[in-house]
Amino acid sequence: ELKVEQNPLFLSMQEGKNYTIYCNYSTTSDRLYWYRQDPGKSLESLFVLLSNGAVKQEGRLMASLDTKARLSTLHITAAVHDLSATYFCAVGDAGGADGLTFGKGTHLIIQP
Amino acid sequence: NAGVTQTPKFQVLKTGQSMTLQCAQDMNHNSMYWYRQDPGMGLRLIYYSASEGTTDKGEVPNGYNVSRLNKREFSLRLESAAPSQTSVYFCASSEALWGAGAPGEQYFGPGTRLTVT
């Protein structure tokens, strides 16, 4: 059974600081996704990581994947208040269309 | 392009009542999914449909049934609602892994907030 663990689950940080969210998963997979969710809203796709060593960047967010360590990271650089949200990582089974297994999410609050 | 749409947006049921949640996508995706989201739990897969005419159970299927009506539509039915089914329900769709675009990337609908009293 695939398990996905995120940490931390809650993070309060100041604007301008850097931080990293970690996503560990338990079985082999080469598909990892990061989503953002604002309160009361749906999920918005941020990054799709499909191979070992993959790195994607968008603005102040950068995601990476190490399939050998079964670890993905979401790094926030010089945080701004607009990045306050809940961030989920999700892992796809090798089979493909089986749906995704989600972590519990990291609730991120960025304070001025 | 509306993407993934869901109806209703909100619903309150009494224990034992039944209802159907509707989902439709206009992206010509083969795969569709139903998830539920509970506080502190992330999203959990209820059922999925890899293609028109097929459905399979996910992690938490008990108390639910689904119908893949055609390629666009995938409905979720609660036959006898229970308070434990109070949740936010999300429908999603994706292209098959061998399709165009980001393989397996799922696109989510706006959600249905269901309360069972």
PDB file of N, CA, C and O in Angstrom, chain A residues 14 25 29 35 39 55 57 61 67-68 80 95 102 105-106 108:
ATOM      1  N   GLN A  14       7.875  33.940   8.257  1.00  0.00           N
ATOM      2  CA  GLN A  14       7.833  35.362   7.955  1.00  0.00           C
ATOM      3  C   GLN A  14       8.140  35.592   6.486  1.00  0.00           C
ATOM      4  O   GLN A  14       8.849  34.798   5.840  1.00  0.00           O
ATOM      5  N   TYR A  25       7.496   9.046   0.242  1.00  0.00           N
ATOM      6  CA  TYR A  25       6.505   8.051  -0.139  1.00  0.00           C
ATOM      7  C   TYR A  25       7.114   6.661  -0.032  1.00  0.00           C
ATOM      8  O   TYR A  25       8.328   6.493  -0.059  1.00  0.00           O
ATOM      9  N   SER A  29       7.647   4.806  -7.374  1.00  0.00           N
ATOM     10  CA  SER A  29       6.793   5.575  -8.273  1.00  0.00           C
ATOM     11  C   SER A  29       7.653   6.566  -9.023  1.00  0.00           C
ATOM     12  O   SER A  29       8.656   7.041  -8.485  1.00  0.00           O
ATOM     13  N   TYR A  35       0.264  20.180  -5.505  1.00  0.00           N
ATOM     14  CA  TYR A  35      -0.936  20.976  -5.691  1.00  0.00           C
ATOM     15  C   TYR A  35      -1.002  22.038  -4.600  1.00  0.00           C
ATOM     16  O   TYR A  35      -0.511  21.843  -3.492  1.00  0.00           O
ATOM     17  N   PRO A  39      -8.132  28.306   0.932  1.00  0.00           N
ATOM     18  CA  PRO A  39      -9.277  27.946   1.786  1.00  0.00           C
ATOM     19  C   PRO A  39     -10.596  27.968   1.026  1.00  0.00           C
ATOM     20  O   PRO A  39     -10.917  28.942   0.343  1.00  0.00           O
ATOM     21  N   VAL A  55      13.622  18.677 -11.708  1.00  0.00           N
ATOM     22  CA  VAL A  55      13.515  19.926 -10.960  1.00  0.00           C
ATOM     23  C   VAL A  55      12.659  20.882 -11.780  1.00  0.00           C
ATOM     24  O   VAL A  55      12.885  21.058 -12.966  1.00  0.00           O
ATOM     25  N   GLN A  57      10.686  24.844 -11.577  1.00  0.00           N
ATOM     26  CA  GLN A  57      10.609  26.092 -10.830  1.00  0.00           C
ATOM     27  C   GLN A  57       9.547  26.994 -11.434  1.00  0.00           C
ATOM     28  O   GLN A  57       9.373  27.067 -12.652  1.00  0.00           O
ATOM     29  N   LEU A  61       8.744  29.235  -6.072  1.00  0.00           N
ATOM     30  CA  LEU A  61       8.599  27.829  -5.719  1.00  0.00           C
ATOM     31  C   LEU A  61       9.461  26.969  -6.629  1.00  0.00           C
ATOM     32  O   LEU A  61       9.518  27.177  -7.845  1.00  0.00           O
ATOM     33  N   THR A  67      13.817   9.825  -6.834  1.00  0.00           N
ATOM     34  CA  THR A  67      13.051   8.571  -6.787  1.00  0.00           C
ATOM     35  C   THR A  67      13.783   7.485  -6.002  1.00  0.00           C
ATOM     36  O   THR A  67      13.141   6.596  -5.446  1.00  0.00           O
ATOM     37  N   LYS A  68      15.086   7.570  -5.932  1.00  0.00           N
ATOM     38  CA  LYS A  68      15.829   6.552  -5.174  1.00  0.00           C
ATOM     39  C   LYS A  68      15.596   6.722  -3.677  1.00  0.00           C
ATOM     40  O   LYS A  68      15.457   5.732  -2.943  1.00  0.00           O
ATOM     41  N   VAL A  80       6.404  35.274   0.253  1.00  0.00           N
ATOM     42  CA  VAL A  80       5.502  36.424   0.280  1.00  0.00           C
ATOM     43  C   VAL A  80       4.138  35.942   0.749  1.00  0.00           C
ATOM     44  O   VAL A  80       3.794  34.758   0.626  1.00  0.00           O
ATOM     45  N   GLY A  95       0.855   1.772 -11.927  1.00  0.00           N
ATOM     46  CA  GLY A  95      -0.145   1.305 -12.872  1.00  0.00           C
ATOM     47  C   GLY A  95      -0.763   2.385 -13.735  1.00  0.00           C
ATOM     48  O   GLY A  95      -1.309   2.097 -14.787  1.00  0.00           O
ATOM     49  N   PHE A 102      -2.528  11.002  -1.801  1.00  0.00           N
ATOM     50  CA  PHE A 102      -2.150  12.333  -1.336  1.00  0.00           C
ATOM     51  C   PHE A 102      -1.532  12.290   0.054  1.00  0.00           C
ATOM     52  O   PHE A 102      -1.907  11.466   0.898  1.00  0.00           O
ATOM     53  N   GLY A 105      -1.096  17.199   3.553  1.00  0.00           N
ATOM     54  CA  GLY A 105      -1.038  18.622   3.269  1.00  0.00           C
ATOM     55  C   GLY A 105      -0.206  19.395   4.280  1.00  0.00           C
ATOM     56  O   GLY A 105      -0.115  19.020   5.454  1.00  0.00           O
ATOM     57  N   THR A 106       0.400  20.471   3.804  1.00  0.00           N
ATOM     58  CA  THR A 106       1.145  21.384   4.664  1.00  0.00           C
ATOM     59  C   THR A 106       0.429  22.724   4.639  1.00  0.00           C
ATOM     60  O   THR A 106       0.323  23.358   3.581  1.00  0.00           O
ATOM     61  N   LEU A 108       0.449  26.325   5.204  1.00  0.00           N
ATOM     62  CA  LEU A 108       1.505  27.331   5.243  1.00  0.00           C
ATOM     63  C   LEU A 108       0.913  28.715   5.463  1.00  0.00           C
ATOM     64  O   LEU A 108       0.043  29.156   4.703  1.00  0.00           O
TER      65      LEU A 108
END
